[in-house]
Amino acid sequence: MNPESRYRRFQRPEALFTLFAPLVALPGVGDKLAGLLKKKIGSHVVDLLRHLPVGVIDRTKRPAIPNIEHGALVTLEVLVTKHDKPPRQSRRPWRVFAENETGQIEIIFFRTKGDYVEKLLPLGQKRIISGRAEWFQHKVQIAHPDHVVAPEKAGQLPMYEPVYPLTAGLTPKMIQKAMQGGLERVPALPEWIDPSLLARFQWPTWDQAMQKVHRPERAHDLMPGSPERARLAYDELLANQMALAIVRHLSTREQGRVFAGDGQLRRQLIEHLPFTLTGAQDRVIREILTDQHQSDRMLRLVQGDVGAGKTLVALMAMLNVMETGAQSALLAPTEILARQHFASISAMLEPLGIKPGLLLGKMKAAEKRETLAGMANGGLPIVIGTHALLSDGVEFHDLGLAVVDEQHRFGVRQRLILGEKGQGVDVLVMTATPIPRTLAMTAYGDLMSSQIDEKPPGRKPITTTSLPIDRADDVIARLKTVLAEGKQAYWICPLVDESDVLDVQAAEERFTMLKAALPHANPQLVHGRMDAETRDAAMEDFRSGEAKLLVATTVVEVGVDVPQASIMIIEHAERFGLAQMHQLRGRVGRGHDASSCLLLYKAPLSETATARLNIMKDSNDGFRIAEEDLKLRGPGEVLGRRQSGDPEFTLADLAYHGDLLELARDQVHRILEENPTLEGTEGERIKLLLALFERDRAVTYLAGG
Ligand code: ADP
Ligand code: MG
């Protein structure tokens, strides 16, 4: 059954209607502004409210005019004494003279239209003005004050003005106006946070917190640790943990199954391996086996740096399932990777006389039919594939285990769909991108995890260096020598843009150039827009050593395994994130040769890019790199936000709120233990929270099912 069908039953609680009103409903927000906001922020009032200030302007300073510091932001009540209006067509500014008991100032306007300034600052009247003041030829000037109000309307002048992250096309005034309207619609909501936590941290209620975050008075109020920000962050984390827990526990109503094979196939596999398992592989295999022996459904994350040997670990789990007569599926994020898993698993299973199946979106109809038939009648014990495995109409005779490789590219939903394709399906998630614990919790909930924290022996460390790209000619000359000696290299082409098209273009240009410069190396090109056959042929030439150089876009990022390649060149390394560079680098250092990685960058480097390249040069440790990545880039991108559909936080900042995440998980445990189906007042409140964060799927899981 397609789980999507359950999701539609969700109905948003009435208490949240105002928050989920479209932004155009707010005063001062027309279609155009709403359109801009939608692109940058979201389309509902609540999205706007989650757009938090990054600064605060203090307008409380009212110095005597002679004491004003150059460049200071001041607020002054002055009497307008004279207008010096420029003649029409003149480019002179319009100058207004004003004074108070402490001195005189000039207020300057450039390029004014009509009598706007006269209306704003009527001659002979008092006005409160606020803006940045500067000393110019011994006089204080304020050009284009931020605010001008009549004294009787002093209340309209914000004493503290929030500064929002600016997005193109949006002025501060536009956002502030819209926000004002949004804040007027903040309803009081019942409390969902444990009273003990509220008391412990002195957190305000939800609506108070929402009001307060938008009315900061000091830099201190902007800190993630301020009570109102921390509270809102906790809300978000609580919703996240609750949704994951519900999806995990309540959706798996049917019992898991016990998979306890006789070990026959696994023994055979091990006997035929040309190497022995590492200690870490052995341990993780046992951890998985323990889960498989239990009647609870398994959800285990296996983290292992690139090259740690995860495939074999997964295969052992699949063989255990096969020993009991059930089937396994391995879901890979890309076609290249699926094919590669298929090739290496086929090779490992060959001595056992087992043939796995391969299912891709694009494949010959006859092959596809055969695979589908084998899956449906149970003839295929192990199937490897892409998203195609998730399609409607893809059925298994008896699916017992789903292995999801490189999970950070899939979302929770895909896991659910796979889970629905069998009875009590165990799920094993394999990731090469080491995920810090806090992040793993937000992406998967409180799942079990195993670390393959040891590499197969004999791996040589990779030496990483960097060079500015204008030295490319030297690099190519050097490459010519080492490729002639028989070494093999990857040349990764720049990430130009989000769009594949430009990446491909850049790769093709570089390829043409390298082919001309290094004809003897027989360079091959692979990129994401190629048809599979051409790409496979190119990969095969490289794998067999016929081609010494592989020019590629990031399609080789995950999983490509050509052990004898020992040189990795990453062009425009400054455009890559740490995790991605580490993945790419992991393509080398797999064989017997000492390997090297060269990061070609375009100068000048930004501070972050410098930091990233330095970390790469310093460390080969995926976990350390992931932690640094989290610090430099934030969680969304570490998880691969765009592809993942996994949580992306707007209010919580995991670098600061990691502790709150643990507390949120504890509250979730407590609630689900006492009240697993979320009944009563407490249940209603939690459902409201889930709806507030649009974790609708979790809510419908409760309602439906
Ligand atoms: P990853 O964890 O990156 O998916 P793979 O499973 O692709 O790693 O394994 C990387 C390479 O290491 C493969 O060529 C595999 O055959 C080899 N390998 C796996 N386990 C061992 C081991 N215990 N000893 C030696 N080589 C191993
Ligand atoms: Mg792998």
XYZ file of C-alpha atoms and ligand atoms in Angstrom:
733
model
C 0.000 0.000 0.000
C 1.225 3.423 -0.825
C 1.686 5.302 2.432
C 0.990 8.611 0.691
C -2.669 7.777 0.669
C -2.771 7.916 4.443
C -1.243 11.335 4.604
C -4.089 13.178 2.989
C -6.391 12.828 5.934
C -4.564 15.426 7.922
C -6.555 18.450 8.931
C -4.904 21.465 10.398
C -6.210 22.413 13.846
C -8.281 25.560 13.881
C -6.013 27.188 16.450
C -3.378 27.447 13.767
C -5.511 28.941 11.019
C -4.193 32.475 11.428
C -0.630 31.221 11.393
C -1.150 29.322 8.199
C -2.957 32.147 6.450
C -1.251 33.168 3.245
C 1.096 36.132 3.578
C -1.035 38.271 1.298
C -3.570 38.314 4.103
C -1.262 40.645 6.030
C -1.628 44.411 5.740
C 1.084 45.871 3.531
C 1.723 42.590 1.783
C 0.588 42.603 -1.807
C 0.989 39.936 -4.420
C 4.413 41.168 -5.405
C 5.842 41.198 -1.899
C 4.172 37.900 -1.104
C 5.831 36.482 -4.196
C 9.251 37.663 -3.060
C 8.675 36.418 0.453
C 7.498 33.086 -0.811
C 10.738 32.528 -2.639
C 12.927 33.489 0.275
C 10.951 32.727 3.368
C 7.759 30.834 2.709
C 4.158 31.490 1.896
C 2.487 31.374 5.311
C 2.398 33.809 8.181
C 4.171 31.265 10.335
C 7.059 31.063 7.857
C 7.508 34.787 8.169
C 7.442 34.563 11.955
C 10.222 32.006 11.852
C 12.391 34.444 9.984
C 14.335 35.745 12.972
C 16.250 38.989 13.279
C 20.011 38.895 13.067
C 20.624 42.298 14.555
C 19.090 45.098 16.520
C 19.235 48.824 16.034
C 19.154 50.771 19.251
C 17.311 54.045 18.800
C 17.312 54.998 22.433
C 20.407 57.194 22.229
C 19.496 60.878 22.330
C 22.776 62.738 22.728
C 23.209 66.489 22.793
C 24.106 67.512 19.258
C 27.677 68.642 19.989
C 28.358 65.270 21.646
C 27.273 63.168 18.704
C 29.931 60.748 17.556
C 30.681 60.522 13.871
C 28.709 57.645 12.408
C 26.538 57.142 15.478
C 22.912 56.221 15.261
C 20.972 58.958 17.002
C 17.422 59.955 17.700
C 16.701 63.667 18.083
C 13.693 65.856 18.553
C 14.273 68.974 16.480
C 12.482 72.039 15.207
C 12.586 72.477 11.449
C 13.939 75.973 10.756
C 14.689 76.170 7.060
C 14.395 74.295 3.761
C 17.014 74.656 1.075
C 15.191 73.142 -1.831
C 17.237 72.531 -4.968
C 15.950 74.025 -8.207
C 14.295 71.541 -10.545
C 16.722 69.458 -12.582
C 19.473 70.334 -10.136
C 21.510 67.520 -8.693
C 22.090 69.360 -5.468
C 20.643 67.636 -2.459
C 17.683 69.047 -0.602
C 18.902 70.378 2.730
C 16.760 70.900 5.755
C 18.025 72.872 8.728
C 16.833 72.012 12.173
C 17.760 72.589 15.768
C 17.079 71.856 19.383
C 18.328 73.348 22.592
C 21.701 71.626 22.215
C 22.606 72.698 18.693
C 21.894 72.570 14.988
C 21.851 69.854 12.368
C 21.287 69.433 8.662
C 19.097 66.748 7.213
C 20.005 65.829 3.658
C 17.971 64.227 0.921
C 19.258 63.237 -2.479
C 17.122 62.863 -5.584
C 13.855 63.812 -4.009
C 10.601 63.951 -5.840
C 8.009 66.736 -5.599
C 7.360 68.187 -2.197
C 7.962 64.976 -0.292
C 10.549 66.529 2.017
C 8.357 69.507 2.855
C 5.595 67.209 3.948
C 7.934 65.016 5.905
C 9.584 67.899 7.753
C 7.192 70.842 7.717
C 8.805 74.183 8.323
C 8.365 75.504 11.875
C 7.285 72.186 13.311
C 8.913 69.707 15.596
C 9.831 66.230 14.454
C 11.610 63.287 15.941
C 14.193 61.967 13.555
C 16.345 58.899 13.831
C 19.256 57.912 11.671
C 22.987 57.770 11.253
C 24.707 61.095 11.949
C 27.972 62.294 10.497
C 30.188 65.258 11.005
C 30.768 67.191 7.824
C 32.588 70.497 7.757
C 32.023 70.989 11.490
C 28.336 70.330 11.184
C 26.222 67.322 12.050
C 24.340 65.875 9.122
C 21.850 63.101 8.833
C 21.237 61.873 5.319
C 17.919 60.167 4.668
C 16.878 59.536 8.264
C 15.434 56.071 8.892
C 12.462 57.508 10.732
C 10.719 60.856 10.950
C 7.685 61.155 13.227
C 5.721 63.957 14.814
C 6.268 64.258 18.588
C 2.676 63.287 19.346
C 3.287 60.073 17.441
C 6.529 59.271 19.222
C 5.079 55.884 20.099
C 5.382 54.827 16.465
C 9.118 55.139 16.557
C 10.630 51.805 17.466
C 13.155 52.185 20.256
C 14.775 48.961 19.264
C 14.480 47.899 15.707
C 15.075 44.334 14.619
C 17.316 43.810 11.623
C 16.356 40.907 9.413
C 18.624 38.997 7.109
C 18.144 40.896 3.909
C 17.094 39.202 0.786
C 17.206 40.712 -2.654
C 14.274 42.902 -3.457
C 13.147 43.210 0.145
C 13.773 46.381 2.098
C 13.924 46.386 5.896
C 10.718 48.401 5.954
C 8.870 45.840 3.886
C 9.861 42.997 6.169
C 9.162 44.995 9.290
C 5.737 45.984 8.108
C 4.853 42.447 7.194
C 6.282 41.174 10.469
C 4.241 43.686 12.418
C 1.133 42.274 10.807
C 2.308 38.744 11.462
C 2.963 39.423 15.125
C -0.547 40.780 15.561
C -1.814 37.371 14.520
C 0.208 35.302 16.917
C -2.329 33.290 18.877
C -1.867 32.035 22.406
C -1.406 28.294 22.177
C -1.661 25.680 24.899
C 1.679 24.555 26.303
C 3.319 21.379 25.013
C 6.628 21.630 26.835
C 7.136 19.756 30.102
C 6.386 22.199 32.937
C 9.573 21.154 34.689
C 11.647 22.219 31.698
C 9.826 25.512 31.401
C 10.536 26.236 35.029
C 14.112 25.076 34.858
C 15.012 27.355 31.962
C 12.519 30.117 32.726
C 11.172 29.864 29.232
C 8.311 32.094 28.126
C 5.146 30.713 26.556
C 5.158 30.126 22.828
C 3.407 33.360 21.908
C 5.492 35.419 24.311
C 8.623 33.885 22.876
C 7.476 34.616 19.354
C 6.802 38.250 20.213
C 10.046 38.645 22.069
C 12.365 37.215 19.433
C 11.112 39.851 17.071
C 11.617 42.635 19.579
C 15.228 42.307 20.606
C 16.680 45.109 22.690
C 20.253 44.048 23.069
C 22.711 41.937 21.150
C 22.246 39.464 23.970
C 18.640 38.888 22.915
C 19.845 37.612 19.584
C 21.912 34.840 21.079
C 20.728 31.291 20.525
C 20.804 30.817 24.271
C 18.297 33.572 25.053
C 15.220 32.099 26.750
C 12.877 32.927 23.878
C 15.160 31.613 21.165
C 15.999 28.509 23.137
C 12.314 27.845 23.690
C 11.455 28.136 20.030
C 14.414 25.947 19.174
C 13.207 23.364 21.645
C 9.757 23.417 20.049
C 11.270 22.663 16.701
C 13.447 19.878 18.046
C 10.562 18.408 20.001
C 8.402 18.335 16.885
C 11.227 16.725 14.976
C 11.914 14.041 17.566
C 8.239 13.373 18.111
C 7.539 12.993 14.415
C 10.429 10.612 13.962
C 9.422 8.579 16.976
C 5.837 8.309 15.789
C 6.827 7.311 12.313
C 9.167 4.791 13.748
C 7.178 3.250 16.574
C 3.585 3.713 15.629
C 3.924 2.987 11.961
C 5.597 -0.280 12.689
C 2.589 -1.720 14.420
C 3.177 -5.124 13.039
C 5.920 -7.002 14.763
C 9.332 -7.322 13.305
C 10.636 -10.749 12.470
C 13.416 -12.907 13.720
C 16.077 -13.608 11.137
C 18.383 -16.277 12.426
C 19.995 -18.104 9.576
C 22.208 -21.136 9.959
C 25.322 -19.232 8.929
C 25.995 -21.520 6.005
C 26.122 -18.873 3.282
C 27.988 -16.411 5.431
C 30.677 -18.966 6.165
C 31.071 -19.671 2.484
C 31.366 -16.007 1.681
C 34.070 -15.459 4.273
C 35.982 -18.493 3.066
C 36.130 -17.129 -0.427
C 37.158 -13.580 0.451
C 40.721 -12.722 -0.564
C 41.102 -10.909 2.768
C 39.961 -11.211 6.354
C 37.352 -9.003 7.973
C 38.629 -6.076 9.953
C 37.865 -6.063 13.659
C 35.383 -3.258 13.116
C 33.569 -5.106 10.335
C 33.354 -8.163 12.502
C 31.934 -6.203 15.418
C 29.367 -4.349 13.322
C 28.254 -7.564 11.644
C 27.601 -8.996 15.103
C 25.704 -5.895 16.177
C 23.460 -6.222 13.159
C 22.990 -9.910 13.745
C 21.870 -9.244 17.302
C 19.177 -6.914 15.951
C 18.164 -9.438 13.357
C 17.731 -12.076 16.039
C 15.258 -9.882 17.856
C 11.604 -9.622 17.045
C 11.666 -5.807 17.046
C 12.096 -4.234 13.697
C 15.669 -3.227 13.138
C 16.561 0.330 12.304
C 20.316 0.604 12.446
C 22.667 3.158 11.024
C 26.057 1.932 9.960
C 28.568 4.696 9.649
C 31.891 4.034 8.090
C 34.308 6.306 6.386
C 34.807 5.856 2.682
C 36.598 2.626 1.956
C 35.845 1.140 5.359
C 34.138 -1.824 3.730
C 30.446 -1.274 4.333
C 29.288 -3.273 1.340
C 30.565 -6.481 2.806
C 28.876 -5.764 6.123
C 25.578 -5.232 4.335
C 26.061 -8.373 2.328
C 26.540 -10.433 5.475
C 23.240 -9.132 6.812
C 21.548 -9.941 3.524
C 22.942 -13.458 3.514
C 21.578 -14.052 6.989
C 18.141 -13.085 5.704
C 18.614 -15.274 2.687
C 19.497 -18.205 4.917
C 16.024 -17.933 6.388
C 14.456 -17.888 2.941
C 13.538 -14.201 2.821
C 14.704 -11.469 0.440
C 16.843 -8.368 0.744
C 16.995 -5.168 -1.241
C 19.826 -2.694 -1.453
C 18.811 0.821 -2.388
C 21.533 3.032 -3.879
C 21.255 6.759 -4.560
C 22.542 6.745 -8.132
C 22.559 4.422 -11.072
C 26.352 4.350 -11.152
C 26.451 3.294 -7.567
C 23.731 0.688 -7.988
C 25.630 -0.824 -10.902
C 28.807 -0.799 -8.948
C 27.264 -2.505 -5.938
C 25.736 -4.986 -8.290
C 29.114 -5.708 -9.865
C 31.006 -6.093 -6.604
C 28.261 -8.068 -4.859
C 27.862 -10.331 -7.892
C 31.587 -11.001 -7.790
C 31.533 -11.790 -4.081
C 28.525 -14.085 -4.471
C 29.778 -15.884 -7.509
C 31.662 -18.608 -5.647
C 28.431 -19.258 -3.731
C 26.487 -19.696 -6.917
C 24.135 -16.826 -6.031
C 23.061 -14.276 -8.617
C 21.672 -10.993 -7.368
C 19.207 -8.918 -9.389
C 19.540 -5.344 -10.591
C 16.648 -2.931 -10.927
C 17.113 0.500 -12.456
C 14.677 3.059 -13.773
C 16.138 2.809 -17.209
C 16.913 -0.689 -18.361
C 15.906 -3.003 -21.128
C 12.276 -3.970 -20.783
C 13.002 -7.681 -20.940
C 15.679 -7.473 -18.231
C 13.426 -5.418 -16.062
C 10.572 -7.860 -16.439
C 12.832 -10.709 -15.494
C 14.099 -8.942 -12.379
C 10.583 -7.949 -11.344
C 9.408 -11.503 -11.804
C 12.282 -12.852 -9.719
C 11.486 -10.371 -6.993
C 7.814 -11.241 -7.011
C 8.222 -15.004 -7.051
C 11.101 -15.049 -4.600
C 13.586 -16.419 -7.107
C 15.841 -13.429 -6.504
C 17.075 -13.421 -2.918
C 19.010 -10.178 -3.279
C 18.124 -7.183 -5.409
C 20.158 -4.061 -5.893
C 18.608 -0.947 -7.353
C 17.860 2.717 -7.386
C 14.638 4.580 -6.613
C 13.066 2.200 -9.079
C 12.775 -0.187 -6.131
C 10.331 2.219 -4.543
C 7.971 2.418 -7.481
C 4.389 1.330 -7.310
C 3.961 -2.132 -8.652
C 7.385 -3.271 -7.540
C 6.657 -6.226 -5.324
C 8.623 -8.701 -3.352
C 7.705 -12.235 -2.551
C 8.986 -11.797 0.992
C 11.143 -8.781 1.712
C 12.911 -9.086 5.044
C 15.692 -6.512 4.883
C 16.116 -3.189 3.194
C 19.629 -1.808 3.052
C 19.778 1.848 2.195
C 23.187 2.989 1.078
C 24.357 6.582 1.324
C 21.237 7.367 3.226
C 21.798 11.074 3.489
C 20.390 11.379 0.017
C 17.150 9.709 0.894
C 14.479 10.873 3.245
C 12.443 9.292 5.944
C 9.653 8.801 3.448
C 11.652 6.508 1.194
C 12.454 4.376 4.183
C 8.773 4.153 4.946
C 7.887 3.105 1.446
C 10.499 0.388 1.476
C 9.233 -0.739 4.838
C 5.755 -1.069 3.370
C 6.961 -3.457 0.719
C 7.164 -6.315 3.137
C 6.114 -7.561 6.532
C 8.178 -6.268 9.416
C 11.042 -5.261 7.164
C 14.323 -4.539 8.908
C 16.138 -1.450 7.763
C 19.864 -0.987 7.660
C 21.112 2.439 6.746
C 24.648 2.758 5.486
C 26.315 6.095 5.360
C 29.789 7.084 4.347
C 29.226 10.649 5.404
C 29.914 10.500 9.075
C 27.076 12.202 10.795
C 27.635 13.801 14.162
C 25.415 12.281 16.786
C 23.142 15.296 17.125
C 22.534 15.350 13.417
C 21.937 11.647 13.212
C 19.294 12.052 15.894
C 17.469 14.750 13.984
C 17.535 12.808 10.774
C 16.648 9.382 12.069
C 15.409 9.838 15.575
C 16.817 7.726 18.304
C 18.142 4.906 16.221
C 20.862 2.417 16.945
C 24.129 3.063 15.267
C 27.272 1.147 14.506
C 30.651 2.497 13.555
C 33.091 0.855 11.222
C 35.927 2.848 12.684
C 38.806 0.933 11.219
C 40.012 0.660 7.668
C 41.223 -2.496 5.988
C 44.950 -2.904 6.598
C 47.546 -1.714 4.152
C 45.813 1.498 3.214
C 48.337 4.267 2.788
C 47.511 7.735 4.002
C 46.591 10.279 1.371
C 48.787 13.346 1.092
C 46.671 16.396 0.450
C 48.028 19.625 -0.968
C 46.561 22.716 -2.555
C 47.585 24.977 -5.399
C 46.053 28.002 -7.069
C 44.416 27.136 -10.335
C 46.689 29.322 -12.396
C 49.314 26.663 -11.803
C 47.203 24.167 -13.756
C 49.818 23.972 -16.514
C 52.466 22.790 -14.052
C 50.023 20.269 -12.686
C 49.281 18.907 -16.120
C 52.992 18.629 -16.936
C 53.558 16.688 -13.717
C 50.519 14.550 -14.392
C 51.937 13.639 -17.778
C 54.998 12.147 -16.132
C 53.196 10.138 -13.470
C 50.503 8.841 -15.802
C 53.239 7.709 -18.183
C 54.646 5.731 -15.248
C 51.352 3.891 -15.121
C 49.572 5.709 -12.313
C 45.893 6.566 -12.619
C 44.164 9.790 -11.714
C 40.766 11.365 -11.309
C 40.217 14.947 -12.363
C 37.055 16.292 -10.797
C 35.543 19.238 -12.549
C 34.240 22.321 -10.904
C 30.869 22.602 -9.428
C 29.658 25.549 -11.400
C 26.087 25.788 -10.489
C 23.158 23.922 -9.105
C 22.268 23.057 -12.642
C 23.795 19.976 -14.115
C 24.017 21.611 -17.507
C 26.763 24.029 -16.583
C 28.694 21.388 -14.716
C 28.621 19.221 -17.774
C 29.797 22.075 -19.928
C 32.718 22.811 -17.639
C 33.626 19.139 -17.539
C 33.504 18.844 -21.315
C 35.750 21.843 -21.772
C 38.271 20.531 -19.296
C 38.087 17.119 -20.901
C 38.831 18.493 -24.362
C 41.770 20.374 -22.989
C 43.174 17.409 -21.068
C 42.692 15.079 -24.006
C 44.807 17.409 -26.117
C 47.457 17.785 -23.422
C 47.604 14.137 -22.338
C 46.714 12.015 -25.355
C 48.711 9.028 -24.141
C 46.699 8.817 -20.973
C 43.577 8.123 -23.030
C 41.390 10.358 -20.831
C 37.745 9.399 -20.408
C 34.833 11.550 -19.373
C 31.884 10.703 -17.136
C 29.090 12.960 -16.025
C 25.538 12.733 -14.847
C 23.905 13.560 -18.129
C 25.485 10.774 -20.110
C 23.600 7.732 -21.136
C 24.448 4.758 -19.002
C 26.194 2.794 -21.720
C 28.687 5.513 -22.633
C 29.328 6.125 -18.981
C 29.810 2.472 -18.175
C 32.197 2.104 -21.087
C 34.243 5.053 -19.857
C 34.268 3.717 -16.299
C 35.262 0.308 -17.560
C 38.213 1.745 -19.510
C 39.363 3.438 -16.359
C 38.789 0.421 -14.187
C 40.732 -1.833 -16.520
C 43.610 0.640 -16.672
C 43.223 1.286 -20.369
C 42.473 4.883 -19.507
C 44.825 6.519 -17.045
C 42.768 9.621 -16.469
C 39.100 9.948 -15.618
C 37.611 13.400 -15.976
C 34.396 13.550 -14.014
C 31.772 15.655 -12.381
C 30.746 14.704 -8.892
C 28.984 11.577 -10.135
C 32.019 9.755 -8.805
C 31.469 11.285 -5.410
C 29.949 8.273 -3.804
C 31.045 4.740 -3.884
C 33.136 4.487 -7.038
C 35.809 1.925 -6.357
C 38.880 1.668 -8.577
C 41.564 0.633 -6.104
C 44.602 1.228 -8.299
C 43.776 4.905 -8.942
C 45.996 6.927 -6.654
C 45.716 10.565 -7.680
C 42.745 12.824 -7.085
C 42.649 16.320 -8.487
C 39.745 18.501 -7.482
C 39.364 21.603 -9.552
C 37.781 24.659 -7.956
C 38.014 22.972 -4.616
C 36.835 26.215 -3.017
C 33.358 25.522 -4.335
C 33.031 22.172 -2.656
C 31.888 21.481 0.841
C 34.101 19.564 3.211
C 32.079 16.408 3.270
C 31.971 16.312 -0.475
C 35.701 16.858 -0.831
C 36.308 14.127 1.676
C 34.058 11.790 -0.280
C 35.877 12.598 -3.472
C 39.246 12.136 -1.881
C 38.061 8.784 -0.599
C 38.138 7.500 -4.178
C 41.906 7.193 -3.811
C 43.975 5.600 -1.071
C 42.274 2.267 -1.710
C 45.111 0.350 -3.254
C 48.749 -0.407 -2.615
C 50.196 2.864 -3.871
C 50.636 5.918 -1.726
C 47.969 8.350 -2.856
C 47.691 12.053 -3.231
C 44.938 14.593 -3.470
C 45.446 17.993 -5.021
C 43.003 20.770 -4.359
C 43.127 23.336 -7.128
C 41.573 26.557 -6.037
C 40.866 29.942 -7.479
C 42.412 32.751 -5.498
C 41.505 34.755 -3.537
C 39.952 32.351 -1.087
C 37.202 33.346 1.286
C 37.803 32.761 4.964
C 35.558 29.717 5.040
C 37.112 28.256 1.927
C 40.574 28.707 3.426
C 39.408 26.982 6.574
C 37.962 24.112 4.563
C 41.090 23.541 2.522
C 43.191 23.629 5.666
C 41.041 21.035 7.357
C 41.355 18.830 4.299
C 45.125 19.143 4.380
C 45.232 18.489 8.119
C 42.894 15.580 8.437
C 41.914 12.333 6.841
C 39.443 11.584 9.567
C 35.880 11.634 8.303
C 34.397 12.199 11.740
C 36.528 15.201 12.472
C 35.770 16.569 9.026
C 32.056 16.124 9.562
C 32.182 18.002 12.860
C 34.094 20.847 11.254
C 31.662 20.837 8.394
C 28.776 21.227 10.790
C 30.487 24.231 12.327
C 31.300 25.851 9.020
C 28.167 25.174 7.090
C 25.303 24.291 9.329
C 23.333 21.084 9.488
C 21.082 21.392 6.466
C 23.922 21.257 4.090
C 25.812 18.597 5.939
C 22.855 16.334 5.504
C 22.513 17.342 1.913
C 19.384 19.377 2.399
C 18.323 19.615 -1.188
C 18.191 15.933 -1.877
C 17.221 14.664 1.480
C 13.848 15.992 2.440
C 15.201 15.466 5.916
C 14.773 18.066 8.581
C 16.100 21.448 8.105
C 15.808 23.712 11.069
C 14.968 27.348 11.017
C 14.792 27.987 14.745
C 17.180 25.464 16.181
C 20.885 25.632 15.593
C 22.429 22.295 16.350
C 25.823 23.797 16.962
C 24.235 25.490 19.990
C 21.115 23.547 20.799
C 22.507 20.033 20.842
C 21.686 19.680 24.539
C 18.097 20.664 23.926
C 17.864 17.893 21.390
C 18.636 15.348 24.083
C 16.028 16.885 26.343
C 13.470 16.818 23.548
C 14.167 13.171 22.962
C 13.678 12.483 26.658
C 10.334 14.240 26.663
C 9.278 12.257 23.610
C 10.234 9.007 25.309
C 8.305 9.913 28.397
C 5.193 10.881 26.477
C 5.173 7.890 24.180
C 5.743 5.571 27.074
C 2.813 6.907 29.070
C 0.578 7.897 26.209
C 1.655 6.101 23.042
C -1.361 7.028 20.975
C -1.315 10.649 22.120
C -4.718 10.774 23.738
C -6.288 13.485 25.843
C -5.170 17.040 26.447
C -1.502 16.232 26.302
C -2.010 14.389 23.046
C -3.902 17.302 21.556
C -1.110 19.666 22.472
C 1.562 17.499 20.953
C -0.489 17.151 17.790
C -0.817 20.903 17.683
C 2.949 21.202 17.913
C 3.407 18.701 15.111
C 0.943 20.607 12.973
C 2.703 23.864 13.773
C 5.871 22.421 12.315
C 3.992 20.748 9.511
C 4.954 17.288 10.563
C 1.638 16.347 9.102
C 2.685 12.903 8.137
C 3.291 11.972 11.692
C -0.098 13.351 12.694
C -1.884 11.385 10.032
C -0.055 8.302 11.013
C -1.773 8.675 14.313
C -5.139 9.443 12.803
C -4.979 6.837 10.098
C -3.316 3.482 10.410
P 32.700 1.653 1.562
O 32.656 1.523 3.037
O 33.288 2.949 1.118
O 31.392 1.340 0.902
P 33.535 -0.672 0.183
O 32.576 -1.606 0.779
O 33.291 -0.175 -1.189
O 33.755 0.559 1.127
O 34.970 -1.319 0.286
C 36.105 -0.659 -0.215
C 37.123 -1.648 -0.727
O 37.707 -2.341 0.348
C 36.542 -2.699 -1.622
O 37.423 -2.892 -2.698
C 36.459 -3.933 -0.746
O 36.560 -5.123 -1.474
C 37.641 -3.744 0.151
N 37.511 -4.364 1.458
C 36.411 -4.462 2.232
N 36.677 -5.074 3.404
C 37.987 -5.361 3.385
C 38.873 -5.983 4.312
N 38.460 -6.434 5.491
N 40.163 -6.112 3.947
C 40.610 -5.668 2.764
N 39.840 -5.077 1.850
C 38.528 -4.908 2.145
Mg 30.064 2.137 -0.351
